[in-house]
């Protein structure tokens, strides 16, 4: 587990900071959720705040015209989530409208790459200790394809 957390940190910056910034941008411009695919991959990250980001992305996918206030209302029965949203909305953050989409996409891509790398490393370490199951071998193949397609998109 510590290895996964260490893998989530990288030279690109702190993963928790990237999660926070991505969530701030998403709350400011919920339509950014449309850019995110593979929520299941991001959900695997052992990074503080990632589950909140994934749940917010899921909410905005399901409610494309919703705004941050509606997410907060949706989470009214979950005080910690609603409070986190309110805290982020009240924070002063520099926003450059023209750069928001790119900044968000970059943060999501870096987070996804870190999760991808951590999962591949975990599976490879497992393969050194034991024979991988057919499902695990399939997962490595799928992750390899995802990794190749992600690296060609940049």
GROMACS .gro file of N, CA and C in nm:
model
  462
    1UNK      N    1   0.082  -0.119   0.000
    1UNK     CA    2   0.000   0.000   0.000
    1UNK      C    3   0.086   0.126   0.000
    2UNK      N    4   0.194   0.123   0.078
    2UNK     CA    5   0.286   0.237   0.081
    2UNK      C    6   0.347   0.259  -0.058
    3UNK      N    7   0.375   0.149  -0.128
    3UNK     CA    8   0.432   0.160  -0.262
    3UNK      C    9   0.333   0.229  -0.356
    4UNK      N   10   0.206   0.197  -0.342
    4UNK     CA   11   0.104   0.261  -0.424
    4UNK      C   12   0.099   0.411  -0.395
    5UNK      N   13   0.107   0.447  -0.267
    5UNK     CA   14   0.104   0.588  -0.230
    5UNK      C   15   0.228   0.659  -0.283
    6UNK      N   16   0.344   0.594  -0.272
    6UNK     CA   17   0.468   0.653  -0.322
    6UNK      C   18   0.460   0.669  -0.473
    7UNK      N   19   0.401   0.572  -0.540
    7UNK     CA   20   0.389   0.580  -0.686
    7UNK      C   21   0.293   0.692  -0.726
    8UNK      N   22   0.202   0.728  -0.636
    8UNK     CA   23   0.108   0.835  -0.667
    8UNK      C   24   0.175   0.971  -0.661
    9UNK      N   25   0.290   0.980  -0.597
    9UNK     CA   26   0.367   1.103  -0.596
    9UNK      C   27   0.460   1.098  -0.715
   10UNK      N   28   0.488   1.211  -0.772
   10UNK     CA   29   0.577   1.208  -0.886
   10UNK      C   30   0.641   1.342  -0.909
   11UNK      N   31   0.732   1.348  -1.005
   11UNK     CA   32   0.800   1.473  -1.032
   11UNK      C   33   0.705   1.581  -1.084
   12UNK      N   34   0.587   1.540  -1.133
   12UNK     CA   35   0.492   1.636  -1.186
   12UNK      C   36   0.425   1.718  -1.076
   13UNK      N   37   0.437   1.674  -0.952
   13UNK     CA   38   0.373   1.745  -0.842
   13UNK      C   39   0.300   1.648  -0.753
   14UNK      N   40   0.257   1.698  -0.641
   14UNK     CA   41   0.189   1.616  -0.543
   14UNK      C   42   0.053   1.572  -0.595
   15UNK      N   43   0.028   1.442  -0.587
   15UNK     CA   44  -0.102   1.389  -0.632
   15UNK      C   45  -0.218   1.451  -0.555
   16UNK      N   46  -0.209   1.464  -0.420
   16UNK     CA   47  -0.322   1.528  -0.350
   16UNK      C   48  -0.347   1.672  -0.397
   17UNK      N   49  -0.241   1.746  -0.428
   17UNK     CA   50  -0.258   1.883  -0.481
   17UNK      C   51  -0.325   1.880  -0.618
   18UNK      N   52  -0.287   1.782  -0.702
   18UNK     CA   53  -0.350   1.772  -0.835
   18UNK      C   54  -0.497   1.736  -0.822
   19UNK      N   55  -0.530   1.648  -0.728
   19UNK     CA   56  -0.670   1.610  -0.705
   19UNK      C   57  -0.749   1.733  -0.661
   20UNK      N   58  -0.694   1.807  -0.567
   20UNK     CA   59  -0.762   1.926  -0.517
   20UNK      C   60  -0.784   2.028  -0.629
   21UNK      N   61  -0.680   2.050  -0.708
   21UNK     CA   62  -0.692   2.148  -0.817
   21UNK      C   63  -0.795   2.101  -0.921
   22UNK      N   64  -0.790   1.972  -0.955
   22UNK     CA   65  -0.887   1.919  -1.052
   22UNK      C   66  -1.029   1.936  -0.999
   23UNK      N   67  -1.048   1.913  -0.869
   23UNK     CA   68  -1.181   1.928  -0.809
   23UNK      C   69  -1.224   2.075  -0.810
   24UNK      N   70  -1.131   2.165  -0.780
   24UNK     CA   71  -1.162   2.309  -0.785
   24UNK      C   72  -1.206   2.350  -0.925
   25UNK      N   73  -1.132   2.306  -1.024
   25UNK     CA   74  -1.166   2.341  -1.162
   25UNK      C   75  -1.300   2.281  -1.202
   26UNK      N   76  -1.324   2.157  -1.162
   26UNK     CA   77  -1.450   2.090  -1.193
   26UNK      C   78  -1.568   2.164  -1.129
   27UNK      N   79  -1.552   2.208  -1.005
   27UNK     CA   80  -1.660   2.280  -0.937
   27UNK      C   81  -1.687   2.414  -1.005
   28UNK      N   82  -1.582   2.475  -1.055
   28UNK     CA   83  -1.596   2.602  -1.124
   28UNK      C   84  -1.661   2.583  -1.262
   29UNK      N   85  -1.627   2.472  -1.327
   29UNK     CA   86  -1.676   2.446  -1.463
   29UNK      C   87  -1.713   2.298  -1.476
   30UNK      N   88  -1.831   2.260  -1.427
   30UNK     CA   89  -1.872   2.118  -1.424
   30UNK      C   90  -1.869   2.048  -1.560
   31UNK      N   91  -1.880   2.121  -1.668
   31UNK     CA   92  -1.878   2.058  -1.801
   31UNK      C   93  -1.743   1.990  -1.828
   32UNK      N   94  -1.642   2.022  -1.750
   32UNK     CA   95  -1.512   1.956  -1.765
   32UNK      C   96  -1.522   1.805  -1.742
   33UNK      N   97  -1.624   1.763  -1.670
   33UNK     CA   98  -1.643   1.619  -1.644
   33UNK      C   99  -1.652   1.539  -1.773
   34UNK      N  100  -1.700   1.605  -1.879
   34UNK     CA  101  -1.713   1.536  -2.008
   34UNK      C  102  -1.579   1.487  -2.062
   35UNK      N  103  -1.470   1.549  -2.020
   35UNK     CA  104  -1.337   1.511  -2.067
   35UNK      C  105  -1.288   1.381  -2.006
   36UNK      N  106  -1.349   1.337  -1.896
   36UNK     CA  107  -1.294   1.226  -1.819
   36UNK      C  108  -1.361   1.094  -1.854
   37UNK      N  109  -1.278   0.999  -1.894
   37UNK     CA  110  -1.322   0.863  -1.917
   37UNK      C  111  -1.246   0.776  -1.818
   38UNK      N  112  -1.280   0.652  -1.810
   38UNK     CA  113  -1.209   0.556  -1.725
   38UNK      C  114  -1.213   0.597  -1.577
   39UNK      N  115  -1.330   0.632  -1.529
   39UNK     CA  116  -1.345   0.665  -1.386
   39UNK      C  117  -1.298   0.549  -1.299
   40UNK      N  118  -1.319   0.426  -1.346
   40UNK     CA  119  -1.280   0.309  -1.266
   40UNK      C  120  -1.130   0.306  -1.243
   41UNK      N  121  -1.052   0.356  -1.338
   41UNK     CA  122  -0.907   0.362  -1.320
   41UNK      C  123  -0.871   0.467  -1.215
   42UNK      N  124  -0.928   0.585  -1.226
   42UNK     CA  125  -0.901   0.691  -1.128
   42UNK      C  126  -0.946   0.648  -0.988
   43UNK      N  127  -1.056   0.574  -0.981
   43UNK     CA  128  -1.110   0.532  -0.852
   43UNK      C  129  -1.014   0.441  -0.776
   44UNK      N  130  -0.921   0.378  -0.848
   44UNK     CA  131  -0.824   0.288  -0.783
   44UNK      C  132  -0.713   0.363  -0.710
   45UNK      N  133  -0.701   0.491  -0.734
   45UNK     CA  134  -0.592   0.568  -0.673
   45UNK      C  135  -0.607   0.577  -0.522
   46UNK      N  136  -0.498   0.556  -0.455
   46UNK     CA  137  -0.496   0.570  -0.309
   46UNK      C  138  -0.439   0.708  -0.277
   47UNK      N  139  -0.514   0.809  -0.317
   47UNK     CA  140  -0.473   0.948  -0.301
   47UNK      C  141  -0.583   1.020  -0.225
   48UNK      N  142  -0.547   1.096  -0.122
   48UNK     CA  143  -0.650   1.171  -0.050
   48UNK      C  144  -0.731   1.259  -0.144
   49UNK      N  145  -0.862   1.250  -0.131
   49UNK     CA  146  -0.951   1.332  -0.212
   49UNK      C  147  -0.994   1.269  -0.343
   50UNK      N  148  -0.928   1.161  -0.385
   50UNK     CA  149  -0.961   1.102  -0.515
   50UNK      C  150  -1.103   1.048  -0.517
   51UNK      N  151  -1.149   0.986  -0.409
   51UNK     CA  152  -1.285   0.932  -0.410
   51UNK      C  153  -1.387   1.046  -0.423
   52UNK      N  154  -1.358   1.160  -0.361
   52UNK     CA  155  -1.447   1.276  -0.373
   52UNK      C  156  -1.449   1.327  -0.518
   53UNK      N  157  -1.331   1.334  -0.580
   53UNK     CA  158  -1.323   1.378  -0.719
   53UNK      C  159  -1.399   1.282  -0.810
   54UNK      N  160  -1.380   1.153  -0.791
   54UNK     CA  161  -1.448   1.054  -0.875
   54UNK      C  162  -1.599   1.062  -0.856
   55UNK      N  163  -1.644   1.079  -0.733
   55UNK     CA  164  -1.789   1.091  -0.708
   55UNK      C  165  -1.845   1.218  -0.771
   56UNK      N  166  -1.768   1.326  -0.765
   56UNK     CA  167  -1.814   1.451  -0.828
   56UNK      C  168  -1.820   1.435  -0.980
   57UNK      N  169  -1.719   1.371  -1.037
   57UNK     CA  170  -1.719   1.344  -1.181
   57UNK      C  171  -1.841   1.260  -1.219
   58UNK      N  172  -1.867   1.158  -1.141
   58UNK     CA  173  -1.981   1.070  -1.165
   58UNK      C  174  -2.112   1.149  -1.159
   59UNK      N  175  -2.124   1.236  -1.059
   59UNK     CA  176  -2.244   1.320  -1.045
   59UNK      C  177  -2.262   1.407  -1.169
   60UNK      N  178  -2.155   1.474  -1.212
   60UNK     CA  179  -2.166   1.565  -1.326
   60UNK      C  180  -2.186   1.489  -1.458
   61UNK      N  181  -2.139   1.364  -1.465
   61UNK     CA  182  -2.172   1.281  -1.584
   61UNK      C  183  -2.322   1.252  -1.586
   62UNK      N  184  -2.377   1.220  -1.470
   62UNK     CA  185  -2.519   1.185  -1.460
   62UNK      C  186  -2.610   1.308  -1.471
   63UNK      N  187  -2.556   1.425  -1.435
   63UNK     CA  188  -2.634   1.550  -1.435
   63UNK      C  189  -2.555   1.656  -1.511
   64UNK      N  190  -2.551   1.647  -1.644
   64UNK     CA  191  -2.463   1.733  -1.724
   64UNK      C  192  -2.489   1.884  -1.711
   65UNK      N  193  -2.609   1.923  -1.675
   65UNK     CA  194  -2.635   2.067  -1.664
   65UNK      C  195  -2.623   2.117  -1.519
   66UNK      N  196  -2.584   2.030  -1.428
   66UNK     CA  197  -2.575   2.068  -1.286
   66UNK      C  198  -2.458   2.162  -1.260
   67UNK      N  199  -2.468   2.234  -1.152
   67UNK     CA  200  -2.363   2.326  -1.105
   67UNK      C  201  -2.314   2.278  -0.969
   68UNK      N  202  -2.210   2.340  -0.919
   68UNK     CA  203  -2.150   2.302  -0.791
   68UNK      C  204  -2.252   2.307  -0.677
   69UNK      N  205  -2.340   2.407  -0.677
   69UNK     CA  206  -2.440   2.419  -0.570
   69UNK      C  207  -2.532   2.297  -0.568
   70UNK      N  208  -2.562   2.242  -0.686
   70UNK     CA  209  -2.648   2.124  -0.691
   70UNK      C  210  -2.575   2.000  -0.639
   71UNK      N  211  -2.445   1.993  -0.664
   71UNK     CA  212  -2.366   1.883  -0.607
   71UNK      C  213  -2.367   1.892  -0.455
   72UNK      N  214  -2.347   2.012  -0.406
   72UNK     CA  215  -2.348   2.034  -0.261
   72UNK      C  216  -2.483   1.994  -0.202
   73UNK      N  217  -2.590   2.030  -0.268
   73UNK     CA  218  -2.725   1.993  -0.223
   73UNK      C  219  -2.745   1.842  -0.229
   74UNK      N  220  -2.695   1.779  -0.335
   74UNK     CA  221  -2.704   1.635  -0.352
   74UNK      C  222  -2.636   1.563  -0.235
   75UNK      N  223  -2.528   1.622  -0.186
   75UNK     CA  224  -2.451   1.563  -0.076
   75UNK      C  225  -2.492   1.617   0.062
   76UNK      N  226  -2.607   1.681   0.072
   76UNK     CA  227  -2.646   1.741   0.201
   76UNK      C  228  -2.652   1.639   0.315
   77UNK      N  229  -2.680   1.511   0.283
   77UNK     CA  230  -2.685   1.408   0.386
   77UNK      C  231  -2.546   1.351   0.417
   78UNK      N  232  -2.446   1.402   0.350
   78UNK     CA  233  -2.306   1.361   0.371
   78UNK      C  234  -2.226   1.486   0.406
   79UNK      N  235  -2.234   1.527   0.533
   79UNK     CA  236  -2.178   1.657   0.574
   79UNK      C  237  -2.031   1.677   0.537
   80UNK      N  238  -1.950   1.573   0.545
   80UNK     CA  239  -1.807   1.590   0.514
   80UNK      C  240  -1.787   1.623   0.367
   81UNK      N  241  -1.863   1.557   0.280
   81UNK     CA  242  -1.852   1.584   0.136
   81UNK      C  243  -1.903   1.725   0.105
   82UNK      N  244  -2.020   1.759   0.157
   82UNK     CA  245  -2.077   1.891   0.132
   82UNK      C  246  -1.984   2.000   0.186
   83UNK      N  247  -1.926   1.977   0.303
   83UNK     CA  248  -1.834   2.076   0.361
   83UNK      C  249  -1.709   2.091   0.276
   84UNK      N  250  -1.659   1.980   0.222
   84UNK     CA  251  -1.540   1.985   0.136
   84UNK      C  252  -1.569   2.068   0.011
   85UNK      N  253  -1.686   2.049  -0.047
   85UNK     CA  254  -1.724   2.126  -0.165
   85UNK      C  255  -1.732   2.275  -0.129
   86UNK      N  256  -1.798   2.306  -0.017
   86UNK     CA  257  -1.811   2.446   0.024
   86UNK      C  258  -1.674   2.509   0.051
   87UNK      N  259  -1.586   2.434   0.115
   87UNK     CA  260  -1.451   2.483   0.145
   87UNK      C  261  -1.377   2.517   0.014
   88UNK      N  262  -1.385   2.427  -0.082
   88UNK     CA  263  -1.318   2.449  -0.210
   88UNK      C  264  -1.377   2.568  -0.285
   89UNK      N  265  -1.508   2.584  -0.277
   89UNK     CA  266  -1.574   2.695  -0.345
   89UNK      C  267  -1.537   2.830  -0.283
   90UNK      N  268  -1.509   2.830  -0.153
   90UNK     CA  269  -1.477   2.954  -0.083
   90UNK      C  270  -1.329   2.991  -0.094
   91UNK      N  271  -1.246   2.894  -0.135
   91UNK     CA  272  -1.103   2.920  -0.146
   91UNK      C  273  -1.074   3.014  -0.262
   92UNK      N  274  -0.979   3.101  -0.239
   92UNK     CA  275  -0.932   3.187  -0.348
   92UNK      C  276  -0.841   3.104  -0.436
   93UNK      N  277  -0.872   3.098  -0.562
   93UNK     CA  278  -0.784   3.025  -0.652
   93UNK      C  279  -0.772   3.101  -0.782
   94UNK      N  280  -0.650   3.106  -0.834
   94UNK     CA  281  -0.633   3.174  -0.961
   94UNK      C  282  -0.698   3.094  -1.073
   95UNK      N  283  -0.780   3.160  -1.151
   95UNK     CA  284  -0.847   3.094  -1.263
   95UNK      C  285  -0.824   3.176  -1.389
   96UNK      N  286  -0.777   3.108  -1.489
   96UNK     CA  287  -0.766   3.169  -1.621
   96UNK      C  288  -0.861   3.089  -1.709
   97UNK      N  289  -0.973   3.150  -1.742
   97UNK     CA  290  -1.080   3.080  -1.815
   97UNK      C  291  -1.026   3.004  -1.935
   98UNK      N  292  -0.941   3.066  -2.011
   98UNK     CA  293  -0.891   3.003  -2.134
   98UNK      C  294  -0.800   2.884  -2.106
   99UNK      N  295  -0.745   2.876  -1.984
   99UNK     CA  296  -0.652   2.768  -1.951
   99UNK      C  297  -0.716   2.657  -1.868
  100UNK      N  298  -0.840   2.676  -1.825
  100UNK     CA  299  -0.903   2.581  -1.733
  100UNK      C  300  -0.912   2.440  -1.792
  101UNK      N  301  -0.958   2.431  -1.916
  101UNK     CA  302  -0.975   2.299  -1.977
  101UNK      C  303  -0.843   2.225  -1.987
  102UNK      N  304  -0.739   2.297  -2.030
  102UNK     CA  305  -0.607   2.234  -2.046
  102UNK      C  306  -0.551   2.192  -1.910
  103UNK      N  307  -0.563   2.280  -1.811
  103UNK     CA  308  -0.512   2.250  -1.677
  103UNK      C  309  -0.584   2.128  -1.618
  104UNK      N  310  -0.714   2.123  -1.635
  104UNK     CA  311  -0.792   2.010  -1.585
  104UNK      C  312  -0.751   1.881  -1.656
  105UNK      N  313  -0.745   1.887  -1.789
  105UNK     CA  314  -0.707   1.769  -1.867
  105UNK      C  315  -0.568   1.720  -1.827
  106UNK      N  316  -0.475   1.812  -1.807
  106UNK     CA  317  -0.339   1.774  -1.767
  106UNK      C  318  -0.339   1.706  -1.631
  107UNK      N  319  -0.414   1.762  -1.535
  107UNK     CA  320  -0.419   1.703  -1.401
  107UNK      C  321  -0.479   1.563  -1.405
  108UNK      N  322  -0.588   1.547  -1.478
  108UNK     CA  323  -0.653   1.415  -1.488
  108UNK      C  324  -0.559   1.317  -1.557
  109UNK      N  325  -0.492   1.362  -1.662
  109UNK     CA  326  -0.402   1.273  -1.734
  109UNK      C  327  -0.286   1.229  -1.644
  110UNK      N  328  -0.227   1.323  -1.569
  110UNK     CA  329  -0.116   1.287  -1.479
  110UNK      C  330  -0.162   1.194  -1.369
  111UNK      N  331  -0.279   1.220  -1.313
  111UNK     CA  332  -0.333   1.132  -1.209
  111UNK      C  333  -0.359   0.993  -1.264
  112UNK      N  334  -0.420   0.987  -1.381
  112UNK     CA  335  -0.446   0.858  -1.444
  112UNK      C  336  -0.318   0.782  -1.474
  113UNK      N  337  -0.217   0.854  -1.520
  113UNK     CA  338  -0.089   0.789  -1.551
  113UNK      C  339  -0.024   0.734  -1.424
  114UNK      N  340  -0.034   0.809  -1.315
  114UNK     CA  341   0.023   0.763  -1.188
  114UNK      C  342  -0.049   0.639  -1.138
  115UNK      N  343  -0.181   0.638  -1.149
  115UNK     CA  344  -0.259   0.521  -1.107
  115UNK      C  345  -0.223   0.402  -1.195
  116UNK      N  346  -0.218   0.426  -1.324
  116UNK     CA  347  -0.182   0.323  -1.421
  116UNK      C  348  -0.046   0.262  -1.387
  117UNK      N  349   0.054   0.347  -1.365
  117UNK     CA  350   0.188   0.298  -1.333
  117UNK      C  351   0.190   0.217  -1.204
  118UNK      N  352   0.120   0.266  -1.103
  118UNK     CA  353   0.115   0.196  -0.974
  118UNK      C  354   0.050   0.058  -0.989
  119UNK      N  355  -0.057   0.051  -1.067
  119UNK     CA  356  -0.126  -0.077  -1.085
  119UNK      C  357  -0.040  -0.177  -1.163
  120UNK      N  358   0.025  -0.129  -1.269
  120UNK     CA  359   0.113  -0.217  -1.347
  120UNK      C  360   0.226  -0.268  -1.258
  121UNK      N  361   0.285  -0.178  -1.179
  121UNK     CA  362   0.394  -0.220  -1.089
  121UNK      C  363   0.345  -0.324  -0.989
  122UNK      N  364   0.225  -0.305  -0.936
  122UNK     CA  365   0.169  -0.401  -0.842
  122UNK      C  366   0.152  -0.537  -0.909
  123UNK      N  367   0.095  -0.538  -1.029
  123UNK     CA  368   0.074  -0.665  -1.100
  123UNK      C  369   0.207  -0.731  -1.136
  124UNK      N  370   0.305  -0.652  -1.178
  124UNK     CA  371   0.435  -0.709  -1.212
  124UNK      C  372   0.503  -0.767  -1.088
  125UNK      N  373   0.490  -0.699  -0.975
  125UNK     CA  374   0.547  -0.751  -0.850
  125UNK      C  375   0.478  -0.883  -0.813
  126UNK      N  376   0.347  -0.886  -0.830
  126UNK     CA  377   0.272  -1.009  -0.802
  126UNK      C  378   0.319  -1.123  -0.894
  127UNK      N  379   0.346  -1.089  -1.021
  127UNK     CA  380   0.386  -1.193  -1.117
  127UNK      C  381   0.522  -1.253  -1.082
  128UNK      N  382   0.605  -1.176  -1.010
  128UNK     CA  383   0.735  -1.229  -0.967
  128UNK      C  384   0.718  -1.328  -0.852
  129UNK      N  385   0.610  -1.310  -0.775
  129UNK     CA  386   0.588  -1.394  -0.658
  129UNK      C  387   0.500  -1.516  -0.688
  130UNK      N  388   0.416  -1.505  -0.790
  130UNK     CA  389   0.322  -1.613  -0.819
  130UNK      C  390   0.275  -1.601  -0.963
  131UNK      N  391   0.209  -1.706  -1.008
  131UNK     CA  392   0.148  -1.705  -1.142
  131UNK      C  393   0.024  -1.615  -1.137
  132UNK      N  394   0.016  -1.521  -1.229
  132UNK     CA  395  -0.102  -1.434  -1.233
  132UNK      C  396  -0.222  -1.510  -1.287
  133UNK      N  397  -0.338  -1.471  -1.238
  133UNK     CA  398  -0.462  -1.532  -1.288
  133UNK      C  399  -0.487  -1.482  -1.430
  134UNK      N  400  -0.576  -1.547  -1.499
  134UNK     CA  401  -0.612  -1.505  -1.635
  134UNK      C  402  -0.667  -1.362  -1.634
  135UNK      N  403  -0.745  -1.329  -1.532
  135UNK     CA  404  -0.802  -1.194  -1.522
  135UNK      C  405  -0.691  -1.090  -1.502
  136UNK      N  406  -0.591  -1.124  -1.421
  136UNK     CA  407  -0.481  -1.031  -1.398
  136UNK      C  408  -0.397  -1.012  -1.524
  137UNK      N  409  -0.375  -1.121  -1.598
  137UNK     CA  410  -0.301  -1.111  -1.725
  137UNK      C  411  -0.380  -1.025  -1.824
  138UNK      N  412  -0.510  -1.042  -1.827
  138UNK     CA  413  -0.595  -0.960  -1.913
  138UNK      C  414  -0.588  -0.813  -1.871
  139UNK      N  415  -0.584  -0.789  -1.741
  139UNK     CA  416  -0.575  -0.652  -1.691
  139UNK      C  417  -0.444  -0.587  -1.736
  140UNK      N  418  -0.334  -0.660  -1.727
  140UNK     CA  419  -0.205  -0.606  -1.773
  140UNK      C  420  -0.213  -0.571  -1.921
  141UNK      N  421  -0.273  -0.659  -2.001
  141UNK     CA  422  -0.289  -0.631  -2.144
  141UNK      C  423  -0.374  -0.507  -2.167
  142UNK      N  424  -0.485  -0.495  -2.094
  142UNK     CA  425  -0.572  -0.379  -2.108
  142UNK      C  426  -0.501  -0.251  -2.066
  143UNK      N  427  -0.429  -0.258  -1.955
  143UNK     CA  428  -0.355  -0.141  -1.908
  143UNK      C  429  -0.247  -0.101  -2.008
  144UNK      N  430  -0.183  -0.199  -2.068
  144UNK     CA  431  -0.080  -0.169  -2.167
  144UNK      C  432  -0.140  -0.097  -2.287
  145UNK      N  433  -0.256  -0.145  -2.331
  145UNK     CA  434  -0.323  -0.078  -2.444
  145UNK      C  435  -0.365   0.063  -2.405
  146UNK      N  436  -0.420   0.079  -2.284
  146UNK     CA  437  -0.459   0.213  -2.237
  146UNK      C  438  -0.338   0.304  -2.231
  147UNK      N  439  -0.227   0.252  -2.178
  147UNK     CA  440  -0.106   0.332  -2.165
  147UNK      C  441  -0.053   0.375  -2.300
  148UNK      N  442  -0.057   0.287  -2.397
  148UNK     CA  443  -0.008   0.321  -2.531
  148UNK      C  444  -0.098   0.425  -2.596
  149UNK      N  445  -0.229   0.410  -2.582
  149UNK     CA  446  -0.318   0.508  -2.645
  149UNK      C  447  -0.308   0.643  -2.575
  150UNK      N  448  -0.288   0.642  -2.442
  150UNK     CA  449  -0.275   0.769  -2.369
  150UNK      C  450  -0.147   0.841  -2.409
  151UNK      N  451  -0.038   0.766  -2.430
  151UNK     CA  452   0.088   0.831  -2.464
  151UNK      C  453   0.088   0.884  -2.606
  152UNK      N  454   0.004   0.830  -2.693
  152UNK     CA  455  -0.002   0.881  -2.830
  152UNK      C  456  -0.095   1.001  -2.842
  153UNK      N  457  -0.178   1.025  -2.740
  153UNK     CA  458  -0.269   1.139  -2.745
  153UNK      C  459  -0.201   1.268  -2.705
  154UNK      N  460  -0.082   1.260  -2.651
  154UNK     CA  461  -0.014   1.382  -2.604
  154UNK      C  462   0.089   1.427  -2.695
   0.00000   0.00000   0.00000
